[in-house]
Tab-separated table of C-alpha atoms and ligand atoms in Angstrom:
chain	number	residue	atom	x	y	z
A	6	UNK	CA	18.599	100.798	17.570
A	7	UNK	CA	20.114	98.137	19.808
A	8	UNK	CA	19.088	94.532	19.997
A	9	UNK	CA	19.054	92.303	23.068
A	10	UNK	CA	18.657	88.560	23.640
A	11	UNK	CA	15.443	87.106	25.080
A	12	UNK	CA	17.644	85.227	27.557
A	13	UNK	CA	20.001	88.103	28.432
A	14	UNK	CA	18.896	91.663	27.953
A	15	UNK	CA	22.244	93.084	29.026
A	16	UNK	CA	23.713	91.945	25.700
A	17	UNK	CA	23.842	94.576	22.958
A	18	UNK	CA	23.894	93.993	19.217
A	19	UNK	CA	23.559	96.066	16.066
A	20	UNK	CA	21.180	95.234	13.220
A	21	UNK	CA	24.099	93.962	11.170
A	22	UNK	CA	25.183	91.645	14.022
A	23	UNK	CA	21.774	90.102	14.400
A	24	UNK	CA	21.260	89.876	10.652
A	25	UNK	CA	24.422	87.832	10.308
A	26	UNK	CA	24.088	85.694	13.439
A	27	UNK	CA	20.396	84.776	13.480
A	28	UNK	CA	20.606	83.290	16.969
A	29	UNK	CA	21.935	85.043	20.102
A	30	UNK	CA	24.893	83.589	22.004
A	31	UNK	CA	23.553	81.150	24.580
A	32	UNK	CA	20.605	80.209	22.362
A	33	UNK	CA	18.254	83.179	22.945
A	34	UNK	CA	16.497	85.092	20.174
A	35	UNK	CA	17.140	88.704	19.270
A	36	UNK	CA	14.618	91.458	19.961
A	37	UNK	CA	14.917	95.229	19.613
A	38	UNK	CA	15.565	96.916	22.957
A	39	UNK	CA	12.516	99.075	22.327
A	40	UNK	CA	9.779	99.313	19.725
A	41	UNK	CA	8.565	102.330	17.814
A	42	UNK	CA	5.038	103.242	18.907
A	43	UNK	CA	2.916	104.957	16.226
A	44	UNK	CA	0.350	107.582	17.221
A	45	UNK	CA	-3.076	107.946	15.593
A	46	UNK	CA	-1.699	110.680	13.348
A	47	UNK	CA	1.248	108.493	12.360
A	48	UNK	CA	-1.142	105.671	11.451
A	49	UNK	CA	-3.219	108.055	9.427
A	50	UNK	CA	-0.134	109.083	7.477
A	51	UNK	CA	0.993	105.462	6.977
A	52	UNK	CA	-2.439	104.498	5.670
A	53	UNK	CA	-1.919	106.781	2.638
A	54	UNK	CA	1.203	104.959	1.418
A	55	UNK	CA	1.599	102.309	-1.251
A	56	UNK	CA	3.110	98.959	-0.287
A	57	UNK	CA	6.748	99.792	-1.012
A	58	UNK	CA	6.543	103.146	0.751
A	59	UNK	CA	4.900	101.553	3.760
A	60	UNK	CA	7.543	98.803	3.829
A	61	UNK	CA	10.293	101.442	3.759
A	62	UNK	CA	8.765	103.361	6.676
A	63	UNK	CA	8.249	100.297	8.838
A	64	UNK	CA	11.485	98.435	8.109
A	65	UNK	CA	13.551	101.619	8.506
A	66	UNK	CA	12.692	101.726	12.240
A	67	UNK	CA	14.732	98.565	12.708
A	68	UNK	CA	17.854	99.263	10.637
A	69	UNK	CA	18.193	103.051	10.482
A	70	UNK	CA	21.800	103.000	11.645
A	71	UNK	CA	22.972	100.722	8.851
A	72	UNK	CA	20.766	101.567	5.868
A	73	UNK	CA	19.910	105.041	4.624
A	74	UNK	CA	16.211	105.552	4.032
A	75	UNK	CA	16.426	106.397	0.340
A	76	UNK	CA	18.631	103.377	-0.227
A	77	UNK	CA	16.278	101.162	1.732
A	78	UNK	CA	13.497	102.395	-0.481
A	79	UNK	CA	15.447	101.381	-3.611
A	80	UNK	CA	16.339	98.043	-2.066
A	81	UNK	CA	12.687	97.310	-1.359
A	82	UNK	CA	11.597	98.347	-4.806
A	83	UNK	CA	14.205	96.076	-6.364
A	84	UNK	CA	13.221	93.205	-4.074
A	85	UNK	CA	9.575	93.293	-5.084
A	86	UNK	CA	10.065	93.986	-8.787
A	87	UNK	CA	9.869	90.211	-9.444
A	88	UNK	CA	6.404	89.969	-7.899
A	89	UNK	CA	3.365	89.419	-10.071
A	90	UNK	CA	1.493	92.143	-8.257
A	91	UNK	CA	2.930	95.660	-8.108
A	92	UNK	CA	1.379	96.142	-4.687
A	93	UNK	CA	3.118	92.895	-3.595
A	94	UNK	CA	0.080	91.552	-1.713
A	95	UNK	CA	-3.597	91.479	-2.537
A	96	UNK	CA	-6.634	91.674	-0.269
A	97	UNK	CA	-9.586	89.828	-1.762
A	98	UNK	CA	-13.141	89.259	-0.669
A	99	UNK	CA	-14.218	85.617	-1.055
A	100	UNK	CA	-17.774	85.492	0.314
A	101	UNK	CA	-17.417	86.825	3.829
A	102	UNK	CA	-13.709	85.975	4.025
A	103	UNK	CA	-11.064	88.675	3.677
A	104	UNK	CA	-8.221	86.784	2.032
A	105	UNK	CA	-4.783	88.386	2.030
A	106	UNK	CA	-2.886	86.766	-0.827
A	107	UNK	CA	0.794	86.659	0.056
A	108	UNK	CA	1.914	84.296	-2.696
A	109	UNK	CA	2.644	86.435	-5.735
A	110	UNK	CA	6.412	86.076	-5.361
A	111	UNK	CA	8.735	83.771	-7.355
A	112	UNK	CA	8.233	80.626	-5.215
A	113	UNK	CA	4.522	80.954	-4.438
A	114	UNK	CA	4.542	81.330	-0.653
A	115	UNK	CA	4.669	84.276	1.752
A	116	UNK	CA	8.303	83.452	2.523
A	117	UNK	CA	9.319	85.350	-0.649
A	118	UNK	CA	8.173	88.643	0.875
A	119	UNK	CA	10.906	88.651	3.497
A	120	UNK	CA	13.458	86.587	1.666
A	121	UNK	CA	13.745	88.828	-1.396
A	122	UNK	CA	14.571	91.773	0.883
A	123	UNK	CA	17.027	89.690	2.895
A	124	UNK	CA	18.843	88.598	-0.261
A	125	UNK	CA	19.454	92.218	-1.205
A	126	UNK	CA	20.419	93.118	2.373
A	127	UNK	CA	23.250	90.591	2.230
A	128	UNK	CA	24.701	92.623	-0.619
A	129	UNK	CA	23.901	96.037	0.827
A	130	UNK	CA	25.408	95.284	4.238
A	131	UNK	CA	28.474	93.825	2.460
A	132	UNK	CA	28.269	90.748	4.620
A	133	UNK	CA	30.065	88.600	2.067
A	134	UNK	CA	32.447	91.254	0.765
A	135	UNK	CA	35.790	89.848	1.874
A	136	UNK	CA	34.969	86.344	2.928
A	137	UNK	CA	32.515	83.744	1.692
A	138	UNK	CA	29.433	83.405	3.912
A	139	UNK	CA	27.852	79.990	4.299
A	140	UNK	CA	24.165	80.239	5.030
A	141	UNK	CA	22.575	77.181	6.592
A	142	UNK	CA	18.803	77.025	6.756
A	143	UNK	CA	16.159	74.491	7.750
A	144	UNK	CA	12.903	74.414	5.815
A	145	UNK	CA	9.532	72.749	6.158
A	146	UNK	CA	9.208	73.318	2.408
A	147	UNK	CA	8.731	77.001	1.588
A	148	UNK	CA	11.577	78.888	3.283
A	149	UNK	CA	14.053	76.819	1.297
A	150	UNK	CA	12.765	77.688	-2.143
A	151	UNK	CA	12.305	81.354	-1.189
A	152	UNK	CA	15.891	81.497	0.085
A	153	UNK	CA	17.179	79.809	-3.073
A	154	UNK	CA	15.308	82.271	-5.300
A	155	UNK	CA	16.712	85.171	-3.275
A	156	UNK	CA	20.307	84.017	-2.940
A	157	UNK	CA	21.040	81.965	-6.038
A	158	UNK	CA	24.273	83.010	-7.792
A	159	UNK	CA	25.097	85.779	-5.314
A	160	UNK	CA	28.796	86.364	-5.013
A	161	UNK	CA	30.618	84.879	-2.017
A	162	UNK	CA	27.482	83.224	-0.685
A	163	UNK	CA	26.790	79.498	-0.398
A	164	UNK	CA	23.399	78.320	0.721
A	165	UNK	CA	22.779	74.957	2.397
A	166	UNK	CA	19.094	74.072	2.678
A	167	UNK	CA	18.017	71.224	4.973
A	168	UNK	CA	14.567	69.818	4.262
A	169	UNK	CA	12.914	66.710	5.777
A	170	UNK	CA	13.308	63.911	3.233
A	171	UNK	CA	9.993	62.788	1.672
A	172	UNK	CA	8.001	65.077	3.979
A	173	UNK	CA	7.344	68.018	1.662
A	174	UNK	CA	5.073	68.275	-1.370
A	175	UNK	CA	6.319	67.294	-4.840
A	176	UNK	CA	6.069	70.827	-6.167
A	177	UNK	CA	7.787	72.241	-3.080
A	178	UNK	CA	10.680	69.837	-3.663
A	179	UNK	CA	10.703	70.379	-7.402
A	180	UNK	CA	11.021	74.160	-7.034
A	181	UNK	CA	13.749	73.858	-4.428
A	182	UNK	CA	15.863	71.380	-6.279
A	183	UNK	CA	15.702	72.846	-9.784
A	184	UNK	CA	15.897	76.642	-9.561
A	185	UNK	CA	19.241	77.097	-7.829
A	186	UNK	CA	22.670	78.035	-9.188
A	187	UNK	CA	26.058	76.526	-8.317
A	188	UNK	CA	26.103	78.088	-4.859
A	189	UNK	CA	23.017	76.159	-3.700
A	190	UNK	CA	23.132	72.814	-1.865
A	191	UNK	CA	19.908	70.957	-1.129
A	192	UNK	CA	20.138	68.442	1.697
A	193	UNK	CA	17.312	65.981	2.348
A	194	UNK	CA	17.606	65.021	6.018
A	195	UNK	CA	16.355	61.610	7.107
A	196	UNK	CA	14.108	63.100	9.781
A	197	UNK	CA	11.438	65.749	10.454
A	198	UNK	CA	11.541	69.525	10.135
A	199	UNK	CA	12.139	69.733	13.894
A	200	UNK	CA	15.258	67.591	13.378
A	201	UNK	CA	16.452	69.938	10.604
A	202	UNK	CA	15.848	73.013	12.762
A	203	UNK	CA	17.576	71.403	15.747
A	204	UNK	CA	20.679	70.629	13.689
A	205	UNK	CA	20.854	74.201	12.373
A	206	UNK	CA	20.416	75.699	15.856
A	207	UNK	CA	23.072	73.419	17.311
A	208	UNK	CA	25.561	74.238	14.576
A	209	UNK	CA	24.977	77.940	15.301
A	210	UNK	CA	25.748	77.335	18.942
A	211	UNK	CA	29.026	75.600	18.134
A	212	UNK	CA	31.261	78.635	18.100
A	213	UNK	CA	34.229	76.946	16.460
A	214	UNK	CA	32.193	75.516	13.575
A	215	UNK	CA	30.264	78.742	13.087
A	216	UNK	CA	33.491	80.715	12.876
A	217	UNK	CA	35.199	78.129	10.685
A	218	UNK	CA	32.609	78.326	7.924
A	219	UNK	CA	31.565	81.977	8.534
A	220	UNK	CA	28.026	80.757	9.070
A	221	UNK	CA	24.881	82.810	8.722
A	222	UNK	CA	21.162	81.995	8.861
A	223	UNK	CA	17.876	82.991	7.275
A	224	UNK	CA	15.418	80.876	9.270
A	225	UNK	CA	12.269	82.425	10.625
A	226	UNK	CA	14.153	83.063	13.854
A	227	UNK	CA	16.044	85.724	11.872
A	228	UNK	CA	14.577	89.054	12.986
A	229	UNK	CA	14.935	90.519	9.498
A	230	UNK	CA	12.211	88.164	8.317
A	231	UNK	CA	9.799	89.272	10.995
A	232	UNK	CA	10.215	92.973	10.198
A	233	UNK	CA	9.344	92.431	6.535
A	234	UNK	CA	6.216	90.521	7.556
A	235	UNK	CA	4.954	93.284	9.860
A	236	UNK	CA	4.260	95.403	6.783
A	237	UNK	CA	1.318	93.449	5.404
A	238	UNK	CA	-0.569	93.558	8.689
A	239	UNK	CA	-0.533	97.352	8.489
A	240	UNK	CA	-1.285	97.336	4.776
A	241	UNK	CA	-4.333	95.074	4.933
A	242	UNK	CA	-5.638	96.702	8.116
A	243	UNK	CA	-5.633	100.084	6.357
A	244	UNK	CA	-7.294	98.606	3.253
A	245	UNK	CA	-10.266	97.403	5.261
A	246	UNK	CA	-10.978	100.877	6.648
A	247	UNK	CA	-12.537	99.357	9.731
A	248	UNK	CA	-11.387	99.540	13.307
A	249	UNK	CA	-12.345	96.063	14.373
A	250	UNK	CA	-9.950	93.760	12.561
A	251	UNK	CA	-8.544	90.389	13.597
A	252	UNK	CA	-6.153	88.124	11.719
A	253	UNK	CA	-6.241	84.356	11.276
A	254	UNK	CA	-2.789	82.966	10.548
A	255	UNK	CA	-1.789	79.437	9.467
A	256	UNK	CA	1.020	78.846	11.931
A	257	UNK	CA	4.068	76.628	12.357
A	258	UNK	CA	7.155	78.312	13.740
A	259	UNK	CA	5.133	81.283	15.075
A	260	UNK	CA	7.060	83.771	12.902
A	261	UNK	CA	4.313	85.129	10.675
A	262	UNK	CA	1.783	85.614	13.472
A	263	UNK	CA	4.462	87.085	15.713
A	264	UNK	CA	4.912	89.822	13.117
A	265	UNK	CA	1.235	90.642	13.712
A	266	UNK	CA	1.868	90.823	17.445
A	267	UNK	CA	4.728	93.273	16.850
A	268	UNK	CA	2.460	95.351	14.589
A	269	UNK	CA	-0.011	95.518	17.478
A	270	UNK	CA	2.730	96.531	19.910
A	271	UNK	CA	3.727	99.262	17.463
A	272	UNK	CA	0.263	100.745	17.767
A	273	UNK	CA	-1.818	99.058	15.055
A	274	UNK	CA	-5.112	98.401	16.879
A	275	UNK	CA	-5.523	94.750	15.869
A	276	UNK	CA	-8.214	92.949	17.823
A	277	UNK	CA	-7.269	89.263	17.968
A	278	UNK	CA	-4.526	87.190	16.406
A	279	UNK	CA	-5.870	83.718	15.709
A	280	UNK	CA	-3.325	80.912	15.575
A	281	UNK	CA	-4.467	78.183	13.174
A	282	UNK	CA	-2.628	74.889	13.651
A	283	UNK	CA	-2.945	71.432	12.164
A	284	UNK	CA	-2.657	68.217	14.218
A	285	UNK	CA	0.756	69.442	15.373
A	286	UNK	CA	-1.024	71.641	17.832
A	287	UNK	CA	1.556	72.588	20.443
A	288	UNK	CA	0.652	76.266	20.093
A	289	UNK	CA	-3.045	75.584	20.470
A	290	UNK	CA	-2.265	73.596	23.628
A	291	UNK	CA	0.056	76.147	25.202
A	292	UNK	CA	-2.301	79.049	24.518
A	293	UNK	CA	-5.335	77.216	25.888
A	294	UNK	CA	-3.712	75.285	28.776
A	295	UNK	CA	-0.306	76.834	29.506
A	296	UNK	CA	1.608	73.617	28.924
A	297	UNK	CA	4.297	73.845	26.239
A	298	UNK	CA	5.180	70.269	25.440
A	299	UNK	CA	6.552	69.230	22.049
A	300	UNK	CA	5.150	65.948	20.785
A	301	UNK	CA	6.555	63.929	17.897
A	302	UNK	CA	5.801	65.524	14.534
A	303	UNK	CA	2.813	64.030	12.720
A	304	UNK	CA	2.762	64.376	8.920
A	305	UNK	CA	-0.273	66.266	7.582
A	306	UNK	CA	-1.516	67.761	4.310
A	307	UNK	CA	-0.123	71.111	5.518
A	308	UNK	CA	3.576	70.187	5.674
A	309	UNK	CA	4.819	73.756	6.145
A	310	UNK	CA	3.093	73.698	9.529
A	311	UNK	CA	4.358	70.255	10.620
A	312	UNK	CA	6.352	71.715	13.475
A	313	UNK	CA	6.328	70.983	17.195
A	314	UNK	CA	9.050	73.323	18.388
A	315	UNK	CA	7.704	76.764	17.530
A	316	UNK	CA	10.897	78.749	18.010
A	317	UNK	CA	9.497	82.258	17.785
A	318	UNK	CA	7.182	81.580	20.721
A	319	UNK	CA	10.171	82.478	22.905
A	320	UNK	CA	9.862	86.045	21.615
A	321	UNK	CA	6.272	86.221	22.860
A	322	UNK	CA	7.294	84.750	26.211
A	323	UNK	CA	9.775	87.565	26.700
A	324	UNK	CA	6.959	90.120	26.696
A	325	UNK	CA	4.437	87.920	28.518
A	326	UNK	CA	6.980	87.428	31.305
A	327	UNK	CA	7.372	91.218	31.609
A	328	UNK	CA	10.785	91.199	29.919
A	329	UNK	CA	12.262	89.030	32.663
A	330	UNK	CA	15.110	87.444	30.717
A	331	UNK	CA	16.056	85.151	33.637
A	332	UNK	CA	12.569	83.592	33.643
A	333	UNK	CA	12.701	83.041	29.852
A	334	UNK	CA	16.046	81.368	30.337
A	335	UNK	CA	14.753	79.136	33.122
A	336	UNK	CA	11.682	78.040	31.110
A	337	UNK	CA	13.943	77.224	28.164
A	338	UNK	CA	16.164	75.206	30.513
A	339	UNK	CA	13.072	73.290	31.672
A	340	UNK	CA	12.232	72.639	28.056
A	341	UNK	CA	15.711	71.274	27.383
A	342	UNK	CA	15.879	69.089	30.516
A	343	UNK	CA	12.248	68.020	31.050
A	344	UNK	CA	10.914	68.445	27.497
A	345	UNK	CA	8.185	70.814	28.679
A	346	UNK	CA	7.417	73.935	30.650
A	347	UNK	CA	4.273	75.337	32.240
A	348	UNK	CA	2.948	78.884	32.302
A	349	UNK	CA	1.016	80.354	35.205
A	350	UNK	CA	-2.659	81.231	34.957
A	351	UNK	CA	-2.023	84.974	34.801
A	352	UNK	CA	0.490	84.456	32.000
A	353	UNK	CA	-1.997	82.395	29.997
A	354	UNK	CA	-4.581	85.138	30.509
A	355	UNK	CA	-2.152	87.706	29.217
A	356	UNK	CA	-1.570	85.668	26.055
A	357	UNK	CA	-5.315	85.226	25.622
A	358	UNK	CA	-5.827	88.975	25.575
A	359	UNK	CA	-4.179	89.060	22.144
A	360	UNK	CA	-4.391	85.494	20.857
A	361	UNK	CA	-6.876	82.758	20.120
A	362	UNK	CA	-5.816	79.319	18.906
A	363	UNK	CA	-7.690	76.660	16.965
A	364	UNK	CA	-6.653	73.233	15.699
A	365	UNK	CA	-7.926	72.241	12.246
A	366	UNK	CA	-7.737	68.576	11.202
A	367	UNK	CA	-6.819	67.325	7.715
A	368	UNK	CA	-10.427	66.252	7.107
A	369	UNK	CA	-11.701	69.714	7.966
A	370	UNK	CA	-9.031	71.309	5.792
A	371	UNK	CA	-10.036	69.192	2.781
A	372	UNK	CA	-13.694	69.996	3.219
A	373	UNK	CA	-12.982	73.742	3.527
A	374	UNK	CA	-11.047	73.732	0.242
A	375	UNK	CA	-13.927	71.895	-1.414
A	376	UNK	CA	-16.579	74.148	0.105
A	377	UNK	CA	-14.853	77.366	-0.990
A	378	UNK	CA	-14.389	75.960	-4.452
A	379	UNK	CA	-18.055	74.949	-4.723
A	380	UNK	CA	-19.437	78.186	-3.326
A	381	UNK	CA	-17.087	80.703	-4.897
A	382	UNK	CA	-15.169	78.875	-7.671
A	383	UNK	CA	-12.021	79.924	-5.917
A	384	UNK	CA	-9.191	77.617	-4.892
A	385	UNK	CA	-7.133	78.007	-1.755
A	386	UNK	CA	-4.163	75.965	-0.596
A	387	UNK	CA	-4.443	73.663	2.438
A	388	UNK	CA	-2.441	75.980	4.742
A	389	UNK	CA	-4.661	78.919	3.916
A	390	UNK	CA	-7.655	76.619	4.484
A	391	UNK	CA	-6.606	76.053	8.110
A	392	UNK	CA	-6.706	79.846	8.528
A	393	UNK	CA	-10.218	79.919	7.064
A	394	UNK	CA	-11.250	77.022	9.334
A	395	UNK	CA	-9.919	78.761	12.450
A	396	UNK	CA	-11.627	82.045	11.494
A	397	UNK	CA	-14.949	80.218	11.186
A	398	UNK	CA	-14.887	79.374	14.898
A	399	UNK	CA	-15.463	83.042	15.710
A	400	UNK	CA	-18.770	84.657	15.018
A	401	UNK	CA	-18.527	88.024	16.761
A	402	UNK	CA	-15.036	89.197	16.050
A	403	UNK	CA	-15.825	91.703	13.312
A	404	UNK	CA	-13.650	91.549	10.212
A	405	UNK	CA	-11.129	88.733	10.086
A	406	UNK	CA	-8.276	88.775	7.586
A	407	UNK	CA	-7.073	85.275	6.703
A	408	UNK	CA	-3.438	85.184	5.642
A	409	UNK	CA	-3.178	83.266	2.360
A	410	UNK	CA	0.253	81.769	2.916
A	411	UNK	CA	0.781	79.697	-0.243
A	412	UNK	CA	-0.487	79.421	-3.798
A	413	UNK	CA	-2.657	76.301	-4.244
A	414	UNK	CA	-0.453	75.080	-7.120
A	415	UNK	CA	2.282	74.321	-4.618
A	416	UNK	CA	-0.048	71.723	-3.105
A	417	UNK	CA	-1.807	70.538	-6.261
A	418	UNK	CA	-2.073	66.933	-5.133
A	419	UNK	CA	-4.042	67.882	-2.035
A	420	UNK	CA	-6.183	70.375	-3.941
A	421	UNK	CA	-7.009	67.661	-6.442
A	422	UNK	CA	-7.947	65.306	-3.642
A	423	UNK	CA	-10.276	67.932	-2.183
A	424	UNK	CA	-11.902	69.263	-5.354
A	425	UNK	CA	-11.073	66.838	-8.169
A	426	UNK	CA	-9.493	69.705	-10.076
A	427	UNK	CA	-6.103	69.750	-11.762
A	428	UNK	CA	-4.347	73.078	-11.420
A	429	UNK	CA	-2.204	74.803	-14.019
A	430	UNK	CA	1.078	76.337	-13.033
A	431	UNK	CA	0.681	80.084	-12.447
A	432	UNK	CA	2.481	82.241	-14.970
A	433	UNK	CA	4.807	83.865	-12.503
A	434	UNK	CA	6.309	80.500	-11.525
A	435	UNK	CA	9.299	79.886	-13.745
A	436	UNK	CA	9.635	76.166	-13.315
A	437	UNK	CA	11.170	73.727	-15.757
A	438	UNK	CA	9.428	70.425	-15.043
A	439	UNK	CA	11.955	68.423	-17.063
A	440	UNK	CA	14.989	69.706	-15.268
A	441	UNK	CA	16.842	67.173	-13.167
A	442	UNK	CA	16.369	67.602	-9.430
A	443	UNK	CA	19.604	68.029	-7.521
A	444	UNK	CA	19.728	67.107	-3.828
A	445	UNK	CA	21.691	64.837	-1.514
A	446	UNK	CA	20.249	62.625	1.205
A	447	UNK	CA	22.089	63.027	4.492
A	448	UNK	CA	21.645	61.267	7.855
A	449	UNK	CA	19.911	62.967	10.767
A	450	UNK	CA	22.953	64.035	12.789
A	451	UNK	CA	25.049	67.131	13.329
A	452	UNK	CA	28.252	65.354	12.373
A	453	UNK	CA	26.932	64.105	9.042
A	454	UNK	CA	25.666	67.576	8.124
A	455	UNK	CA	28.929	69.193	9.213
A	456	UNK	CA	30.955	66.769	7.140
A	457	UNK	CA	28.724	67.382	4.143
A	458	UNK	CA	29.158	71.149	4.399
A	459	UNK	CA	32.903	70.963	4.947
A	460	UNK	CA	33.195	68.643	1.969
A	461	UNK	CA	31.450	71.151	-0.303
A	462	UNK	CA	33.274	74.310	0.708
A	463	UNK	CA	36.874	73.152	0.766
B	514	PLP	C1	6.008	78.823	6.675
B	514	PLP	C2	4.592	78.595	6.385
B	514	PLP	C3	3.602	78.659	7.379
B	514	PLP	C4	3.927	78.864	8.841
B	514	PLP	O1	4.511	80.120	9.112
B	514	PLP	P1	5.316	80.329	10.457
B	514	PLP	O2	5.925	81.672	10.347
B	514	PLP	O3	6.357	79.245	10.504
B	514	PLP	O4	4.364	80.206	11.590
B	514	PLP	C5	2.272	78.511	7.003
B	514	PLP	N1	1.932	78.281	5.714
B	514	PLP	C6	2.860	78.192	4.738
B	514	PLP	C7	2.410	77.922	3.352
B	514	PLP	C8	4.216	78.352	5.031
B	514	PLP	O5	5.123	78.266	4.050
């Protein structure tokens, strides 16, 4: 399978290329040149598989030239052996909500599901065999810890994690800054997540720096993350044994919900994909009005969604604009020069065929957590609560699966505020509360981050 760039489809890359690079030359995102389309019979066969078998089948479509199927199967099994649940994810009925728990991995958020596989792919693809790879990643709180858990102490790999200083939860920070080995560097940037992501993207686009440090990336713009996330859409759809299924997805960078869109393009008959946002509602605005205009980031009780530049949206645009790479490029140029772009009515309508979008405020999120606790004695995290809130806006959609993106313990302070309850640490979290946190505070500029990295790897 070949990969192209959303801004230039004449470019050709292998899976290994795109795995290592993360971002296409010129700033576009990678997409496969074509997608596997499953027939009804194929879907019937896939519905019989357990999670690891299903993951092998689906992921293999995207890397069959580099990874043999039986070895991919072993890699996946190894990746998920640290999960609390043998089936990796868990679909639960809470009242009339179908909750898909995606937080049984080592760092309590759905990011573990892709990151564990990616960690093992670095080894399998021998990306760091002869030369040390320096991975630089921006996190709004959960990608960082998942990447650290997956890459800690791997040979010839250093990991630099940029998180927005003082803008993530205490437990998020605690996990990130205490579980890593000597190859992990936590950087608290004096800025927002968007600033962190911008720095990482710009460093990737600086060819000389990227080459100098042999730089690689594991942000949600990395296609390998998306392909691992496609799996649980299929898995939960099959579990429901119902043909009218929609998904409600707490959304920030548009990676997780985009995986659902790809599942639909591959033939899974999903009805609607519901984007749940917090006050940082750029996606809600673009889907309902066509104007994509980043605002300044406002802090909320759902910090992993405090994002205004939803990078993966570019991958949707590519398909909405009928694969016209030149139009994607020109919209992205508008975004860079005028800080916004506008979609045409017919393009908005095309998006609305597959997507709905709802903004959920902090007050609503708190009251949803409280309500679910009172009615069902079950606790959800604030991000998951935005997904529940968005799902509630739709009465006639049939079954809606809400993606449970994080374990409530990761956001204990907010859960306590909503319900009055103190939460115990789940058993599968191996956290030493007394361990000293290790991170460095660095200014919000490319040069300061570059100097920091160069200082650590010399
Ligand atoms: C990352 C994250 C999200 C947002 O996912 P995107 O792929 O960035 O849209 C939502 N909830 C939690 C808990 C997360 O960690």
